[in-house]
Short mmCIF file of C-alpha atoms in Angstrom, two decimals:
data_model
loop_
_atom_site.label_atom_id
_atom_site.label_comp_id
_atom_site.label_asym_id
_atom_site.label_seq_id
_atom_site.Cartn_x
_atom_site.Cartn_y
_atom_site.Cartn_z
CA UNK A 1 -69.67 73.05 37.35
CA UNK A 2 -66.86 74.96 39.10
CA UNK A 3 -64.74 75.14 35.92
CA UNK A 4 -65.52 76.94 32.68
CA UNK A 5 -67.11 75.40 29.61
CA UNK A 6 -63.86 75.28 27.63
CA UNK A 7 -62.10 73.05 30.19
CA UNK A 8 -65.27 71.01 30.66
CA UNK A 9 -65.57 70.44 26.91
CA UNK A 10 -61.95 69.36 26.67
CA UNK A 11 -62.46 66.95 29.57
CA UNK A 12 -65.55 65.43 27.91
CA UNK A 13 -63.67 64.94 24.63
CA UNK A 14 -60.83 63.20 26.48
CA UNK A 15 -62.92 61.45 29.10
CA UNK A 16 -61.82 57.86 28.41
CA UNK A 17 -58.06 58.49 28.19
CA UNK A 18 -58.17 60.75 31.26
CA UNK A 19 -60.04 58.16 33.36
CA UNK A 20 -57.65 55.48 32.10
CA UNK A 21 -54.56 57.43 33.20
CA UNK A 22 -56.18 58.09 36.58
CA UNK A 23 -56.94 54.38 37.03
CA UNK A 24 -53.36 53.45 36.10
CA UNK A 25 -52.09 55.83 38.78
CA UNK A 26 -54.39 54.12 41.28
CA UNK A 27 -52.52 50.94 40.36
CA UNK A 28 -49.26 52.80 41.05
CA UNK A 29 -50.50 53.83 44.51
CA UNK A 30 -51.74 50.33 45.30
CA UNK A 31 -48.28 48.94 44.61
CA UNK A 32 -46.23 51.62 46.36
CA UNK A 33 -47.71 51.28 49.86
CA UNK A 34 -48.26 47.55 50.45
CA UNK A 35 -44.64 46.58 51.15
CA UNK A 36 -44.16 48.32 54.51
CA UNK A 37 -47.06 46.69 56.44
CA UNK A 38 -46.48 43.22 54.92
CA UNK A 39 -42.69 43.13 55.18
CA UNK A 40 -42.52 41.09 58.39
CA UNK A 41 -44.90 38.48 56.97
CA UNK A 42 -42.80 38.38 53.80
CA UNK A 43 -39.73 37.90 56.02
CA UNK A 44 -41.43 34.83 57.47
CA UNK A 45 -42.44 33.61 54.02
CA UNK A 46 -38.85 33.84 52.75
CA UNK A 47 -37.36 32.85 56.14
CA UNK A 48 -34.85 35.70 55.94
CA UNK A 49 -33.34 38.14 58.44
CA UNK A 50 -34.60 41.66 59.06
CA UNK A 51 -31.63 43.24 57.29
CA UNK A 52 -32.02 40.91 54.28
CA UNK A 53 -35.73 41.58 53.77
CA UNK A 54 -35.26 45.38 53.83
CA UNK A 55 -33.21 45.02 50.62
CA UNK A 56 -36.53 44.25 48.93
CA UNK A 57 -37.45 47.90 49.62
CA UNK A 58 -34.26 49.06 47.94
CA UNK A 59 -34.86 46.78 44.94
CA UNK A 60 -38.30 48.29 44.36
CA UNK A 61 -37.24 51.90 44.86
CA UNK A 62 -34.11 51.68 42.73
CA UNK A 63 -35.99 50.11 39.81
CA UNK A 64 -38.82 52.62 40.23
CA UNK A 65 -36.22 55.34 39.72
CA UNK A 66 -34.79 53.49 36.72
CA UNK A 67 -38.27 53.07 35.22
CA UNK A 68 -38.97 56.78 35.70
CA UNK A 69 -35.79 57.66 33.79
CA UNK A 70 -36.61 55.32 30.91
CA UNK A 71 -40.37 55.95 30.75
CA UNK A 72 -39.96 58.73 28.19
CA UNK A 73 -38.69 56.17 25.66
CA UNK A 74 -42.36 55.38 24.92
CA UNK A 75 -43.37 58.97 24.24
CA UNK A 76 -43.19 59.09 20.44
CA UNK A 77 -46.56 57.56 19.58
CA UNK A 78 -49.76 57.01 21.48
CA UNK A 79 -49.56 53.28 20.74
CA UNK A 80 -46.14 53.01 22.38
CA UNK A 81 -47.35 54.86 25.47
CA UNK A 82 -50.53 52.82 25.84
CA UNK A 83 -48.81 49.47 25.24
CA UNK A 84 -46.22 50.43 27.90
CA UNK A 85 -49.03 51.31 30.34
CA UNK A 86 -50.88 48.10 29.52
CA UNK A 87 -47.76 45.99 30.12
CA UNK A 88 -46.92 47.90 33.32
CA UNK A 89 -50.39 47.68 34.89
CA UNK A 90 -50.68 44.00 33.93
CA UNK A 91 -47.22 43.38 35.42
CA UNK A 92 -48.39 44.86 38.73
CA UNK A 93 -51.35 42.45 38.86
CA UNK A 94 -49.01 39.56 38.06
CA UNK A 95 -46.58 40.71 40.74
CA UNK A 96 -49.36 40.71 43.35
CA UNK A 97 -50.31 37.17 42.28
CA UNK A 98 -46.70 35.90 42.23
CA UNK A 99 -45.48 37.36 45.56
CA UNK A 100 -47.11 34.58 47.67
CA UNK A 101 -45.14 32.03 45.62
CA UNK A 102 -41.76 33.65 46.39
CA UNK A 103 -40.09 31.67 49.17
CA UNK A 104 -36.61 33.05 48.59
CA UNK A 105 -35.65 36.65 49.40
CA UNK A 106 -33.60 37.03 46.19
CA UNK A 107 -36.54 35.89 44.04
CA UNK A 108 -38.81 38.30 45.93
CA UNK A 109 -36.33 41.14 45.33
CA UNK A 110 -36.32 40.37 41.58
CA UNK A 111 -40.13 40.35 41.47
CA UNK A 112 -40.24 43.69 43.31
CA UNK A 113 -37.66 45.06 40.87
CA UNK A 114 -40.06 44.24 38.02
CA UNK A 115 -42.83 46.01 39.94
CA UNK A 116 -40.54 49.01 40.41
CA UNK A 117 -39.82 49.25 36.68
CA UNK A 118 -43.55 49.08 35.94
CA UNK A 119 -44.31 51.76 38.52
CA UNK A 120 -41.60 54.05 37.12
CA UNK A 121 -43.00 53.77 33.59
CA UNK A 122 -46.52 54.49 34.90
CA UNK A 123 -45.28 57.52 36.84
CA UNK A 124 -43.56 59.18 33.87
CA UNK A 125 -46.00 58.23 31.10
CA UNK A 126 -49.21 59.12 32.95
CA UNK A 127 -47.92 62.54 33.99
CA UNK A 128 -46.55 63.14 30.50
CA UNK A 129 -49.77 62.16 28.73
CA UNK A 130 -52.01 64.36 30.87
CA UNK A 131 -49.67 67.31 30.35
CA UNK A 132 -49.76 66.71 26.59
CA UNK A 133 -53.55 66.47 26.50
CA UNK A 134 -54.41 69.49 28.65
CA UNK A 135 -51.22 71.60 28.60
CA UNK A 136 -52.12 74.96 30.19
CA UNK A 137 -55.16 73.37 31.85
CA UNK A 138 -53.19 70.36 33.11
CA UNK A 139 -52.86 71.48 36.75
CA UNK A 140 -56.42 70.39 37.64
CA UNK A 141 -56.04 66.97 36.06
CA UNK A 142 -52.58 66.40 37.53
CA UNK A 143 -54.00 67.10 41.00
CA UNK A 144 -56.70 64.48 40.36
CA UNK A 145 -54.07 62.06 39.04
CA UNK A 146 -52.07 62.33 42.25
CA UNK A 147 -55.21 61.99 44.35
CA UNK A 148 -55.65 58.52 42.85
CA UNK A 149 -52.12 57.47 43.79
CA UNK A 150 -52.88 58.61 47.34
CA UNK A 151 -56.15 56.71 47.34
CA UNK A 152 -54.40 53.54 46.19
CA UNK A 153 -51.67 54.03 48.80
CA UNK A 154 -54.34 54.31 51.52
CA UNK A 155 -56.30 51.30 50.30
CA UNK A 156 -53.54 48.67 50.08
CA UNK A 157 -52.56 48.74 53.81
CA UNK A 158 -56.27 48.49 54.72
CA UNK A 159 -56.59 45.39 52.52
CA UNK A 160 -53.46 43.85 54.03
CA UNK A 161 -54.25 44.62 57.68
CA UNK A 162 -56.74 41.76 58.41
CA UNK A 163 -54.24 39.21 57.10
CA UNK A 164 -51.14 40.40 59.00
CA UNK A 165 -49.75 38.20 61.75
CA UNK A 166 -50.45 39.38 65.30
CA UNK A 167 -47.71 37.10 66.61
CA UNK A 168 -44.46 35.96 65.06
CA UNK A 169 -45.29 34.06 61.89
CA UNK A 170 -42.38 31.62 62.26
CA UNK A 171 -43.07 29.25 65.15
CA UNK A 172 -39.95 28.37 67.13
CA UNK A 173 -38.68 28.35 70.71
CA UNK A 174 -37.96 32.11 70.65
CA UNK A 175 -41.36 33.10 69.24
CA UNK A 176 -42.80 34.21 72.57
CA UNK A 177 -39.92 36.63 73.23
CA UNK A 178 -40.22 38.36 69.84
CA UNK A 179 -43.99 38.45 69.47
CA UNK A 180 -44.60 41.28 71.93
CA UNK A 181 -42.27 43.55 69.93
CA UNK A 182 -43.79 42.70 66.54
CA UNK A 183 -46.12 45.76 66.18
CA UNK A 184 -43.26 48.10 67.12
CA UNK A 185 -40.89 46.47 64.62
CA UNK A 186 -43.52 46.56 61.87
CA UNK A 187 -44.08 50.32 62.27
CA UNK A 188 -40.37 51.11 62.60
CA UNK A 189 -39.30 49.43 59.36
CA UNK A 190 -38.23 51.84 56.61
CA UNK A 191 -36.58 51.12 53.25
CA UNK A 192 -33.15 49.50 53.66
CA UNK A 193 -32.66 50.94 57.11
CA UNK A 194 -33.41 48.51 59.95
CA UNK A 195 -31.47 50.90 62.21
CA UNK A 196 -31.64 49.99 65.88
CA UNK A 197 -33.94 46.99 65.34
CA UNK A 198 -31.10 44.55 64.87
CA UNK A 199 -31.10 43.59 68.56
CA UNK A 200 -34.53 41.98 68.27
CA UNK A 201 -34.31 38.21 68.04
CA UNK A 202 -36.59 37.16 65.19
CA UNK A 203 -36.46 33.45 64.32
CA UNK A 204 -35.53 32.46 60.77
CA UNK A 205 -36.25 28.73 60.98
CA UNK A 206 -39.44 26.95 61.93
CA UNK A 207 -43.02 26.50 60.80
CA UNK A 208 -44.29 29.45 58.71
CA UNK A 209 -47.79 30.57 59.74
CA UNK A 210 -49.03 33.54 57.70
CA UNK A 211 -52.18 34.43 55.77
CA UNK A 212 -50.75 37.45 53.95
CA UNK A 213 -51.05 35.63 50.59
CA UNK A 214 -54.79 36.34 50.59
CA UNK A 215 -54.11 40.10 50.75
CA UNK A 216 -51.91 39.95 47.66
CA UNK A 217 -54.42 37.91 45.69
CA UNK A 218 -57.20 40.37 46.61
CA UNK A 219 -55.04 43.28 45.43
CA UNK A 220 -54.27 41.41 42.19
CA UNK A 221 -58.03 41.10 41.53
CA UNK A 222 -58.71 44.74 42.45
CA UNK A 223 -55.98 45.87 40.06
CA UNK A 224 -57.11 43.63 37.18
CA UNK A 225 -59.64 46.15 35.74
CA UNK A 226 -56.79 48.64 35.21
CA UNK A 227 -54.98 46.79 32.36
CA UNK A 228 -58.44 45.99 30.94
CA UNK A 229 -59.21 49.74 30.86
CA UNK A 230 -55.93 50.42 29.05
CA UNK A 231 -56.70 47.64 26.55
CA UNK A 232 -60.14 49.15 25.89
CA UNK A 233 -58.49 52.48 25.15
CA UNK A 234 -56.11 50.74 22.74
CA UNK A 235 -59.09 49.08 21.09
CA UNK A 236 -60.98 52.39 20.84
CA UNK A 237 -57.96 54.01 19.18
CA UNK A 238 -57.71 50.99 16.79
CA UNK A 239 -54.21 50.15 17.95
CA UNK A 240 -54.71 46.47 18.80
CA UNK A 241 -52.50 44.60 16.25
CA UNK A 242 -55.06 41.94 15.32
CA UNK A 243 -57.47 44.71 14.21
CA UNK A 244 -54.86 46.13 11.86
CA UNK A 245 -54.78 49.52 13.56
CA UNK A 246 -52.01 51.99 13.03
CA UNK A 247 -50.05 54.01 15.56
CA UNK A 248 -51.41 57.51 15.95
CA UNK A 249 -48.79 60.21 16.50
CA UNK A 250 -48.82 62.00 19.81
CA UNK A 251 -48.15 65.23 17.93
CA UNK A 252 -50.57 66.87 15.55
CA UNK A 253 -49.99 66.71 11.80
CA UNK A 254 -48.77 70.31 11.71
CA UNK A 255 -46.30 69.69 14.52
CA UNK A 256 -44.97 66.55 12.83
CA UNK A 257 -44.55 68.47 9.60
CA UNK A 258 -42.61 71.15 11.45
CA UNK A 259 -40.43 68.47 13.06
CA UNK A 260 -39.49 67.31 9.56
CA UNK A 261 -38.44 70.88 8.69
CA UNK A 262 -36.13 71.99 11.51
CA UNK A 263 -35.08 75.07 9.58
CA UNK A 264 -38.62 76.44 9.52
CA UNK A 265 -39.10 75.57 13.16
CA UNK A 266 -36.02 77.52 14.11
CA UNK A 267 -37.43 80.60 12.43
CA UNK A 268 -40.50 80.49 14.67
CA UNK A 269 -38.73 79.64 17.91
CA UNK A 270 -36.80 81.66 20.39
CA UNK A 271 -33.24 80.43 20.97
CA UNK A 272 -34.15 78.82 24.28
CA UNK A 273 -36.95 76.84 22.68
CA UNK A 274 -35.09 75.50 19.64
CA UNK A 275 -33.29 72.55 21.16
CA UNK A 276 -36.42 70.87 22.51
CA UNK A 277 -39.08 72.03 20.06
CA UNK A 278 -38.66 69.01 17.87
CA UNK A 279 -38.14 66.39 20.46
CA UNK A 280 -40.78 67.27 23.02
CA UNK A 281 -40.75 64.97 26.07
CA UNK A 282 -37.96 62.39 26.06
CA UNK A 283 -36.46 59.83 28.35
CA UNK A 284 -33.65 61.11 30.59
CA UNK A 285 -30.85 59.71 28.40
CA UNK A 286 -32.24 61.38 25.27
CA UNK A 287 -32.64 64.65 27.14
CA UNK A 288 -28.93 64.60 27.98
CA UNK A 289 -27.76 64.29 24.37
CA UNK A 290 -25.62 67.24 23.35
CA UNK A 291 -27.58 67.87 20.14
CA UNK A 292 -30.58 68.86 22.25
CA UNK A 293 -28.64 71.66 23.94
CA UNK A 294 -27.48 73.58 20.87
CA UNK A 295 -28.52 77.21 21.13
CA UNK A 296 -30.14 76.77 24.54
CA UNK A 297 -29.75 79.58 27.04
CA UNK A 298 -28.59 78.89 30.58
CA UNK A 299 -32.13 79.59 31.84
CA UNK A 300 -33.36 76.53 29.94
CA UNK A 301 -31.06 74.30 32.00
CA UNK A 302 -31.65 76.29 35.18
CA UNK A 303 -35.43 75.78 35.04
CA UNK A 304 -35.01 72.02 34.68
CA UNK A 305 -32.42 71.77 37.46
CA UNK A 306 -34.11 74.04 40.02
CA UNK A 307 -37.51 72.43 39.40
CA UNK A 308 -36.01 68.98 39.96
CA UNK A 309 -34.21 70.17 43.11
CA UNK A 310 -37.44 71.52 44.63
CA UNK A 311 -39.07 68.10 44.18
CA UNK A 312 -35.89 66.36 45.30
CA UNK A 313 -36.38 68.11 48.65
CA UNK A 314 -40.17 67.96 48.99
CA UNK A 315 -40.57 64.33 47.89
CA UNK A 316 -37.56 63.50 50.05
CA UNK A 317 -39.39 65.06 53.02
CA UNK A 318 -42.43 62.88 52.24
CA UNK A 319 -40.26 59.76 52.26
CA UNK A 320 -38.23 60.54 55.36
CA UNK A 321 -41.15 61.89 57.43
CA UNK A 322 -43.47 58.98 56.70
CA UNK A 323 -40.61 56.57 57.35
CA UNK A 324 -39.30 57.97 60.64
CA UNK A 325 -42.14 59.86 62.36
CA UNK A 326 -43.16 56.71 64.26
CA UNK A 327 -39.59 56.09 65.46
CA UNK A 328 -39.27 59.74 66.49
CA UNK A 329 -42.54 59.65 68.45
CA UNK A 330 -41.72 56.55 70.52
CA UNK A 331 -38.27 57.86 71.53
CA UNK A 332 -37.54 60.38 74.28
CA UNK A 333 -38.61 63.10 75.03
CA UNK A 334 -42.10 62.32 73.66
CA UNK A 335 -42.14 58.57 74.46
CA UNK A 336 -45.56 58.09 72.84
CA UNK A 337 -47.22 54.71 73.38
CA UNK A 338 -46.46 52.42 70.41
CA UNK A 339 -50.11 51.91 69.47
CA UNK A 340 -50.83 55.67 69.49
CA UNK A 341 -47.64 56.51 67.56
CA UNK A 342 -48.68 53.97 64.93
CA UNK A 343 -51.45 56.33 63.82
CA UNK A 344 -48.98 59.04 62.78
CA UNK A 345 -47.94 57.60 59.36
CA UNK A 346 -51.61 56.89 58.55
CA UNK A 347 -52.55 60.45 59.58
CA UNK A 348 -49.77 61.83 57.38
CA UNK A 349 -50.82 59.86 54.28
CA UNK A 350 -54.50 60.49 54.97
CA UNK A 351 -54.01 64.26 54.91
CA UNK A 352 -51.82 63.99 51.80
CA UNK A 353 -54.75 62.26 50.06
CA UNK A 354 -57.24 64.79 51.46
CA UNK A 355 -55.01 67.66 50.37
CA UNK A 356 -54.85 66.32 46.83
CA UNK A 357 -58.63 66.07 46.71
CA UNK A 358 -59.01 69.66 47.95
CA UNK A 359 -56.37 70.84 45.45
CA UNK A 360 -58.44 69.73 42.44
CA UNK A 361 -60.90 72.67 42.59
CA UNK A 362 -58.32 75.01 44.17
CA UNK A 363 -55.89 74.52 41.26
CA UNK A 364 -58.50 75.88 38.85
CA UNK A 365 -58.65 79.19 40.72
CA UNK A 366 -54.99 79.46 41.72
CA UNK A 367 -51.84 79.48 39.60
CA UNK A 368 -49.43 76.54 40.05
CA UNK A 369 -46.62 78.92 41.05
CA UNK A 370 -48.75 80.35 43.87
CA UNK A 371 -49.68 76.86 45.09
CA UNK A 372 -46.03 75.78 45.18
CA UNK A 373 -45.13 78.94 47.12
CA UNK A 374 -47.86 78.27 49.70
CA UNK A 375 -46.71 74.65 49.96
CA UNK A 376 -43.02 75.30 50.60
CA UNK A 377 -43.73 78.17 53.03
CA UNK A 378 -46.26 75.97 54.84
CA UNK A 379 -43.71 73.16 55.14
CA UNK A 380 -41.14 75.59 56.57
CA UNK A 381 -43.55 77.04 59.13
CA UNK A 382 -44.78 73.59 60.16
CA UNK A 383 -41.26 72.29 60.81
CA UNK A 384 -40.41 75.48 62.70
CA UNK A 385 -43.43 75.03 64.98
CA UNK A 386 -42.64 71.32 65.41
CA UNK A 387 -39.18 72.32 66.63
CA UNK A 388 -40.56 74.97 68.98
CA UNK A 389 -43.19 72.61 70.43
CA UNK A 390 -41.02 69.50 70.21
CA UNK A 391 -42.18 68.31 73.66
CA UNK A 392 -45.90 68.40 72.75
CA UNK A 393 -47.50 65.15 71.60
CA UNK A 394 -50.68 66.98 70.55
CA UNK A 395 -48.78 69.35 68.28
CA UNK A 396 -46.89 66.43 66.75
CA UNK A 397 -50.24 65.11 65.50
CA UNK A 398 -51.36 68.59 64.39
CA UNK A 399 -48.03 69.21 62.65
CA UNK A 400 -48.13 65.82 60.93
CA UNK A 401 -51.58 66.60 59.48
CA UNK A 402 -50.45 70.11 58.46
CA UNK A 403 -47.31 68.77 56.78
CA UNK A 404 -49.38 66.23 54.82
CA UNK A 405 -51.70 69.00 53.55
CA UNK A 406 -48.86 71.28 52.43
CA UNK A 407 -46.86 68.51 50.75
CA UNK A 408 -49.89 66.97 49.02
CA UNK A 409 -50.12 69.20 45.95
CA UNK A 410 -46.44 70.13 45.58
CA UNK A 411 -45.53 67.60 42.88
CA UNK A 412 -48.46 68.18 40.45
CA UNK A 413 -48.31 71.96 40.96
CA UNK A 414 -44.55 71.99 40.39
CA UNK A 415 -44.88 69.88 37.26
CA UNK A 416 -47.59 72.14 35.82
CA UNK A 417 -45.58 75.27 36.68
CA UNK A 418 -42.32 74.04 35.14
CA UNK A 419 -43.99 72.73 31.98
CA UNK A 420 -45.76 76.08 31.61
CA UNK A 421 -42.44 77.96 31.84
CA UNK A 422 -40.91 75.74 29.14
CA UNK A 423 -44.02 75.95 26.91
CA UNK A 424 -44.29 72.13 27.00
CA UNK A 425 -41.13 71.78 24.88
CA UNK A 426 -38.53 70.69 27.41
CA UNK A 427 -37.79 67.52 29.36
CA UNK A 428 -39.49 68.77 32.52
CA UNK A 429 -41.74 65.76 33.19
CA UNK A 430 -38.92 63.21 32.94
CA UNK A 431 -36.40 65.33 34.84
CA UNK A 432 -38.83 66.24 37.65
CA UNK A 433 -40.11 62.67 38.11
CA UNK A 434 -36.50 61.44 38.25
CA UNK A 435 -35.45 64.16 40.69
CA UNK A 436 -38.38 63.38 42.98
CA UNK A 437 -37.56 59.66 42.93
CA UNK A 438 -33.90 60.23 43.76
CA UNK A 439 -34.82 62.58 46.59
CA UNK A 440 -37.25 60.14 48.16
CA UNK A 441 -34.63 57.39 48.16
CA UNK A 442 -31.52 59.39 49.09
CA UNK A 443 -32.94 61.61 51.84
CA UNK A 444 -34.55 58.64 53.55
CA UNK A 445 -31.21 56.86 53.76
CA UNK A 446 -29.45 60.08 54.83
CA UNK A 447 -31.90 60.91 57.62
CA UNK A 448 -31.88 57.32 58.85
CA UNK A 449 -28.08 57.46 59.23
CA UNK A 450 -28.19 60.85 60.97
CA UNK A 451 -30.87 59.72 63.44
CA UNK A 452 -28.84 56.60 64.20
CA UNK A 453 -25.74 58.72 64.96
CA UNK A 454 -27.23 61.92 66.45
CA UNK A 455 -30.51 60.89 68.04
CA UNK A 456 -34.20 61.38 67.31
CA UNK A 457 -34.22 65.21 67.63
CA UNK A 458 -32.16 65.46 64.42
CA UNK A 459 -35.26 64.15 62.58
CA UNK A 460 -36.99 67.55 62.85
CA UNK A 461 -33.76 69.48 62.28
CA UNK A 462 -33.21 67.61 58.99
CA UNK A 463 -36.79 68.36 57.93
CA UNK A 464 -36.27 72.06 58.65
CA UNK A 465 -33.04 72.12 56.62
CA UNK A 466 -34.70 70.34 53.68
CA UNK A 467 -37.64 72.77 53.85
CA UNK A 468 -35.27 75.76 53.74
CA UNK A 469 -33.47 74.28 50.74
CA UNK A 470 -36.78 73.64 48.96
CA UNK A 471 -37.79 77.28 49.48
CA UNK A 472 -34.37 78.49 48.27
CA UNK A 473 -34.52 76.39 45.10
CA UNK A 474 -38.09 77.61 44.48
CA UNK A 475 -36.89 81.23 44.76
CA UNK A 476 -34.21 80.48 42.17
CA UNK A 477 -36.83 78.89 39.90
CA UNK A 478 -39.00 82.03 40.08
CA UNK A 479 -35.92 84.12 39.26
CA UNK A 480 -35.06 82.00 36.21
CA UNK A 481 -38.72 82.05 35.15
CA UNK A 482 -38.57 85.84 34.93
CA UNK A 483 -35.43 85.62 32.81
CA UNK A 484 -36.67 82.84 30.54
CA UNK A 485 -37.40 84.03 26.96
CA UNK A 486 -41.08 84.54 26.30
CA UNK A 487 -42.58 82.81 23.22
CA UNK A 488 -43.36 84.90 20.15
CA UNK A 489 -47.06 85.72 19.58
CA UNK A 490 -47.11 83.55 16.44
CA UNK A 491 -45.84 80.53 18.36
CA UNK A 492 -48.20 81.21 21.24
CA UNK A 493 -51.19 81.22 18.90
CA UNK A 494 -50.10 78.06 17.18
CA UNK A 495 -49.04 75.89 20.05
CA UNK A 496 -50.31 75.58 23.57
CA UNK A 497 -54.03 75.01 23.34
CA UNK A 498 -54.58 74.04 19.75
CA UNK A 499 -52.09 71.21 19.81
CA UNK A 500 -54.01 69.44 22.54
CA UNK A 501 -57.55 69.75 21.21
CA UNK A 502 -58.92 66.50 19.81
CA UNK A 503 -60.04 66.26 16.25
CA UNK A 504 -63.62 65.77 15.15
CA UNK A 505 -63.35 61.98 15.13
CA UNK A 506 -62.81 61.97 18.87
CA UNK A 507 -59.19 60.74 18.66
CA UNK A 508 -56.96 62.83 20.83
CA UNK A 509 -53.64 63.91 19.39
CA UNK A 510 -50.78 65.62 21.11
#
């Protein structure tokens, strides 16, 4: 095996929980990518306008962000975390099954809001749990985790594609005029930004003819093994209520004892580590409580903020590029044929998934900080070349693939790097997941407005600016890393690896 025996042994001891968290993230990916391709069919199902149906995007994304902020609430015990994952993954299957029954756009928006909350909880808890299990070895397993979200995001559009309407799915007198533009409209839709599509005359009344319900029911069945896997893990850990199990702490007995004696903990901790040593990973609201900041140095805050800002930019680039690259390609000066330009978002997501797969073995040999540096520099160079060769269709495809590769491993590498700086005692997971979610939502809306006002060329200019900002924030993070207080040898021996090793009974404690 390409990793050493110590990591391999830890993986074998935690095989079931690790595979469970990976499968839950597959569920996350399955849910995050289906809405774009099916949105026009859902518009027909709800008999709503184009601008109304795009609010369903916003509903999902906003609640995903809210769920990410609140996901840390379930961090205290393993039972809380697993029950939250079980409820979230089951909710996603139910959402897939219920969507075909939603014939009102408001009801559909509420259902997607529930899906967003579930996805946010999955995002925070799964990342948090893998970091707590593997700690300094977590980079490899985080890369694999994010490969599964990419795999799910690739699979759901493929499932939906055979059931999408080739012509307008509401039959009326104007159907023939709108049908020829349907593929273009489908590929141009981005979250809550119909942009210049409002001039297309899409009928809202008439006979609804769509088979997209079958796609959602298939995805509901595919996702059903995921909550079953979480339930089996609950059963294995004897946490199912009817079996009279008890909630196992996520922290080891020694760590819990030290939490009960804050005075002793303070004697072992450096000033920057005191405020978070007891609390560990929290939800965003708990992280912001003033009692958690007592005695913290400015570098403690700076690491959290700069790490979140890097992901704000890089995840924002993922959102805005995947959302607008098709629209950019079909406009002047490139004027790519609609069918050819439609391959660009798929190429982008395909290389993101491929990059995450490649990053699994690479992350074992390379430090997370080095991987993040390569990623942000690669993004900068790619956007620079896209600007230089802005009239080349071939390089647009090459640049799209390159950008997908460089952005693929940024989030897991950044999370592993920031947690390593903070010695797994800060709020990094919650703060970084929240920052990434805000960036993906805000930058997409910002770029959409700029393109609408300034033209398609501003799409690449915005990407270049965001890439420069990501590199700048990364440079600040490296600077604050060098200034961050190093742990004492006693704390280093007691904490990072030993806290994550399972006990002899096979139950993993963090």
